Amino acid sequence: MIVVLMGVSGSGKTKIGCALAASLGWPFYDADDLHPPANVAKMSAGSPLTDDDRWPWLDRIVDELARAGANGGNAVLACSALRQVYRDRLARAGDVRFVYLKGDLETIAARLAVRSHKYMPASLLPSQFATLEAPADALVIDIRADVAAKIAAIRAGLKLAAADIE
């Protein structure tokens, strides 16, 4: 199984993804690490990505996840996956389950105001919310819960009990 934690920047994808992967003993991947340099430069300059920018990046993610999922392997991925077509593309990697870390603009903007990202400026948050298509088929997790509660809710929602992963 590949668990994709999705949502806008600042929703906690990396933090929750690392914690979930550790709790399961699965590898963790951050889609941000797979962006080509041109995408990073564009975002660093405060320009949102276009679909033409995203397709090669999404294909690279699918390739990485397919390798991780080969022979029954599991993985956790942090990826914005804001539009359904992006999620459809990611689903090509195999047994993919989406977890939507849902929060409102005010809560997430406050989080971004006190953190720095290697290239994603807080000024791009409104464009992420404008692009976001809330998924109809994802497990929805409220970002205001604490980390332990989110991990427990994800594991319960995806039926990842301890006995299932040992």
mmCIF file of C-alpha atoms in Angstrom:
data_model
loop_
_atom_site.group_PDB
_atom_site.id
_atom_site.type_symbol
_atom_site.label_atom_id
_atom_site.label_comp_id
_atom_site.label_asym_id
_atom_site.label_seq_id
_atom_site.Cartn_x
_atom_site.Cartn_y
_atom_site.Cartn_z
ATOM 1 C CA MET A 1 0.000 0.000 0.000
ATOM 2 C CA ILE A 2 1.127 3.541 -0.731
ATOM 3 C CA VAL A 3 -0.369 6.196 1.540
ATOM 4 C CA VAL A 4 -0.353 9.681 0.022
ATOM 5 C CA LEU A 5 -0.766 12.543 2.483
ATOM 6 C CA MET A 6 -2.136 15.419 0.447
ATOM 7 C CA GLY A 7 -3.102 19.029 1.041
ATOM 8 C CA VAL A 8 -1.865 22.562 0.625
ATOM 9 C CA SER A 9 1.511 23.778 1.843
ATOM 10 C CA GLY A 10 1.529 24.025 5.626
ATOM 11 C CA SER A 11 -1.075 21.313 6.201
ATOM 12 C CA GLY A 12 1.485 19.044 7.865
ATOM 13 C CA LYS A 13 2.149 16.526 5.101
ATOM 14 C CA THR A 14 5.836 16.050 5.869
ATOM 15 C CA LYS A 15 5.516 16.042 9.654
ATOM 16 C CA ILE A 16 2.589 13.626 9.667
ATOM 17 C CA GLY A 17 4.083 11.572 6.842
ATOM 18 C CA CYS A 18 7.335 11.053 8.743
ATOM 19 C CA ALA A 19 5.461 10.124 11.917
ATOM 20 C CA LEU A 20 3.100 7.755 10.086
ATOM 21 C CA ALA A 21 5.939 6.060 8.209
ATOM 22 C CA ALA A 22 7.895 5.628 11.456
ATOM 23 C CA SER A 23 4.857 4.141 13.202
ATOM 24 C CA LEU A 24 4.431 1.634 10.360
ATOM 25 C CA GLY A 25 8.105 0.934 9.697
ATOM 26 C CA TRP A 26 7.604 2.031 6.085
ATOM 27 C CA PRO A 27 9.811 4.277 3.932
ATOM 28 C CA PHE A 28 8.839 7.948 3.658
ATOM 29 C CA TYR A 29 9.077 10.022 0.482
ATOM 30 C CA ASP A 30 8.607 13.770 0.197
ATOM 31 C CA ALA A 31 7.448 14.827 -3.266
ATOM 32 C CA ASP A 32 9.163 18.186 -2.725
ATOM 33 C CA ASP A 33 12.500 16.370 -2.949
ATOM 34 C CA LEU A 34 11.610 15.101 -6.429
ATOM 35 C CA HIS A 35 10.953 18.483 -8.067
ATOM 36 C CA PRO A 36 13.316 19.306 -10.912
ATOM 37 C CA PRO A 37 15.521 22.391 -10.374
ATOM 38 C CA ALA A 38 13.397 24.480 -12.777
ATOM 39 C CA ASN A 39 10.276 23.918 -10.637
ATOM 40 C CA VAL A 40 12.148 24.807 -7.458
ATOM 41 C CA ALA A 41 13.492 27.989 -9.056
ATOM 42 C CA LYS A 42 10.036 28.985 -10.260
ATOM 43 C CA MET A 43 8.421 28.472 -6.850
ATOM 44 C CA SER A 44 11.335 30.169 -5.070
ATOM 45 C CA ALA A 45 10.669 33.211 -7.235
ATOM 46 C CA GLY A 46 7.045 33.213 -6.044
ATOM 47 C CA SER A 47 5.502 31.852 -9.255
ATOM 48 C CA PRO A 48 2.993 29.000 -9.040
ATOM 49 C CA LEU A 49 3.626 25.909 -11.134
ATOM 50 C CA THR A 50 1.567 25.119 -14.219
ATOM 51 C CA ASP A 51 0.328 21.682 -15.201
ATOM 52 C CA ASP A 52 3.122 21.523 -17.789
ATOM 53 C CA ASP A 53 5.577 21.988 -14.903
ATOM 54 C CA ARG A 54 3.876 19.309 -12.818
ATOM 55 C CA TRP A 55 3.474 16.378 -15.254
ATOM 56 C CA PRO A 56 7.162 15.336 -15.405
ATOM 57 C CA TRP A 57 7.394 15.738 -11.622
ATOM 58 C CA LEU A 58 4.312 13.582 -11.052
ATOM 59 C CA ASP A 59 5.666 10.942 -13.429
ATOM 60 C CA ARG A 60 8.929 10.874 -11.482
ATOM 61 C CA ILE A 61 6.962 10.387 -8.253
ATOM 62 C CA VAL A 62 4.978 7.529 -9.819
ATOM 63 C CA ASP A 63 8.209 5.844 -10.889
ATOM 64 C CA GLU A 64 9.657 6.138 -7.364
ATOM 65 C CA LEU A 65 6.476 4.821 -5.746
ATOM 66 C CA ALA A 66 6.130 1.954 -8.201
ATOM 67 C CA ARG A 67 9.663 0.870 -7.278
ATOM 68 C CA ALA A 68 8.830 1.154 -3.577
ATOM 69 C CA GLY A 69 5.612 -0.803 -4.042
ATOM 70 C CA ALA A 70 7.180 -3.557 -6.122
ATOM 71 C CA ASN A 71 6.948 -7.000 -4.582
ATOM 72 C CA GLY A 72 4.403 -5.931 -1.988
ATOM 73 C CA GLY A 73 6.390 -3.034 -0.539
ATOM 74 C CA ASN A 74 4.685 -0.157 1.229
ATOM 75 C CA ALA A 75 5.438 3.560 1.428
ATOM 76 C CA VAL A 76 4.193 6.906 2.698
ATOM 77 C CA LEU A 77 4.344 9.962 0.426
ATOM 78 C CA ALA A 78 3.837 13.636 1.249
ATOM 79 C CA CYS A 79 2.542 15.365 -1.886
ATOM 80 C CA SER A 80 0.206 18.299 -2.415
ATOM 81 C CA ALA A 81 -1.815 16.393 -5.077
ATOM 82 C CA LEU A 82 -4.181 19.349 -5.212
ATOM 83 C CA ARG A 83 -6.214 18.372 -8.285
ATOM 84 C CA GLN A 84 -8.007 15.135 -9.095
ATOM 85 C CA VAL A 85 -6.008 14.696 -12.314
ATOM 86 C CA TYR A 86 -2.808 14.752 -10.232
ATOM 87 C CA ARG A 87 -4.226 12.136 -7.881
ATOM 88 C CA ASP A 88 -5.296 10.035 -10.862
ATOM 89 C CA ARG A 89 -1.733 10.230 -12.156
ATOM 90 C CA LEU A 90 -0.278 9.235 -8.767
ATOM 91 C CA ALA A 91 -2.711 6.309 -8.544
ATOM 92 C CA ARG A 92 -0.833 4.698 -11.432
ATOM 93 C CA ALA A 93 1.834 3.713 -8.897
ATOM 94 C CA GLY A 94 -0.290 0.823 -7.589
ATOM 95 C CA ASP A 95 -2.334 0.399 -4.407
ATOM 96 C CA VAL A 96 -2.553 4.101 -3.532
ATOM 97 C CA ARG A 97 -4.707 5.495 -0.723
ATOM 98 C CA PHE A 98 -5.162 9.236 -0.265
ATOM 99 C CA VAL A 99 -5.330 11.023 3.081
ATOM 100 C CA TYR A 100 -6.427 14.651 2.844
ATOM 101 C CA LEU A 101 -4.980 16.848 5.580
ATOM 102 C CA LYS A 102 -7.712 19.444 5.610
ATOM 103 C CA GLY A 103 -7.449 22.913 7.065
ATOM 104 C CA ASP A 104 -8.717 26.405 6.427
ATOM 105 C CA LEU A 105 -6.749 29.313 4.977
ATOM 106 C CA GLU A 106 -6.524 31.190 8.285
ATOM 107 C CA THR A 107 -5.122 28.215 10.245
ATOM 108 C CA ILE A 108 -2.606 27.296 7.574
ATOM 109 C CA ALA A 109 -1.525 30.895 6.929
ATOM 110 C CA ALA A 110 -0.756 31.217 10.648
ATOM 111 C CA ARG A 111 1.399 28.070 10.449
ATOM 112 C CA LEU A 112 3.271 29.353 7.410
ATOM 113 C CA ALA A 113 3.915 32.698 9.105
ATOM 114 C CA VAL A 114 6.121 30.976 11.707
ATOM 115 C CA ARG A 115 8.004 28.529 9.508
ATOM 116 C CA SER A 116 10.259 28.683 6.530
ATOM 117 C CA HIS A 117 10.255 26.249 3.641
ATOM 118 C CA LYS A 118 13.262 25.606 1.447
ATOM 119 C CA TYR A 119 11.508 27.162 -1.560
ATOM 120 C CA MET A 120 7.738 27.451 -1.040
ATOM 121 C CA PRO A 121 6.918 31.025 0.006
ATOM 122 C CA ALA A 122 3.780 31.690 2.035
ATOM 123 C CA SER A 123 2.689 34.062 -0.752
ATOM 124 C CA LEU A 124 1.760 31.011 -2.870
ATOM 125 C CA LEU A 125 -0.786 29.697 -0.334
ATOM 126 C CA PRO A 126 -3.789 31.478 -1.937
ATOM 127 C CA SER A 127 -2.901 29.937 -5.317
ATOM 128 C CA GLN A 128 -2.775 26.495 -3.683
ATOM 129 C CA PHE A 129 -6.261 26.948 -2.214
ATOM 130 C CA ALA A 130 -7.477 28.191 -5.619
ATOM 131 C CA THR A 131 -6.085 25.044 -7.270
ATOM 132 C CA LEU A 132 -7.284 22.626 -4.572
ATOM 133 C CA GLU A 133 -10.030 20.211 -5.597
ATOM 134 C CA ALA A 134 -11.148 18.503 -2.411
ATOM 135 C CA PRO A 135 -11.025 14.746 -2.970
ATOM 136 C CA ALA A 136 -14.226 12.720 -2.856
ATOM 137 C CA ASP A 137 -12.463 9.439 -2.148
ATOM 138 C CA ALA A 138 -9.844 10.289 0.485
ATOM 139 C CA LEU A 139 -9.708 9.803 4.204
ATOM 140 C CA VAL A 140 -10.120 13.350 5.596
ATOM 141 C CA ILE A 141 -8.081 14.364 8.647
ATOM 142 C CA ASP A 142 -8.529 17.695 10.448
ATOM 143 C CA ILE A 143 -5.126 19.384 10.719
ATOM 144 C CA ARG A 144 -6.001 20.910 14.104
ATOM 145 C CA ALA A 145 -5.715 17.529 15.873
ATOM 146 C CA ASP A 146 -2.402 16.649 17.517
ATOM 147 C CA VAL A 147 0.083 14.386 15.744
ATOM 148 C CA ALA A 148 -0.754 11.264 17.757
ATOM 149 C CA ALA A 149 -4.483 11.694 17.104
ATOM 150 C CA LYS A 150 -3.877 12.175 13.379
ATOM 151 C CA ILE A 151 -1.700 9.055 13.170
ATOM 152 C CA ALA A 152 -4.291 7.028 15.094
ATOM 153 C CA ALA A 153 -7.091 8.299 12.835
ATOM 154 C CA ILE A 154 -5.130 7.504 9.673
ATOM 155 C CA ARG A 155 -4.205 4.027 10.850
ATOM 156 C CA ALA A 156 -7.807 3.323 11.903
ATOM 157 C CA GLY A 157 -9.278 4.806 8.726
ATOM 158 C CA LEU A 158 -6.967 2.771 6.486
ATOM 159 C CA LYS A 159 -7.245 -0.300 8.727
ATOM 160 C CA LEU A 160 -3.529 -0.336 9.482
ATOM 161 C CA ALA A 161 -3.648 -1.963 12.901
ATOM 162 C CA ALA A 162 -0.410 -3.200 14.441
ATOM 163 C CA ALA A 163 -1.270 -6.810 13.620
ATOM 164 C CA ASP A 164 -1.654 -5.878 9.942
ATOM 165 C CA ILE A 165 1.840 -4.443 9.597
ATOM 166 C CA GLU A 166 4.037 -6.836 11.540
#
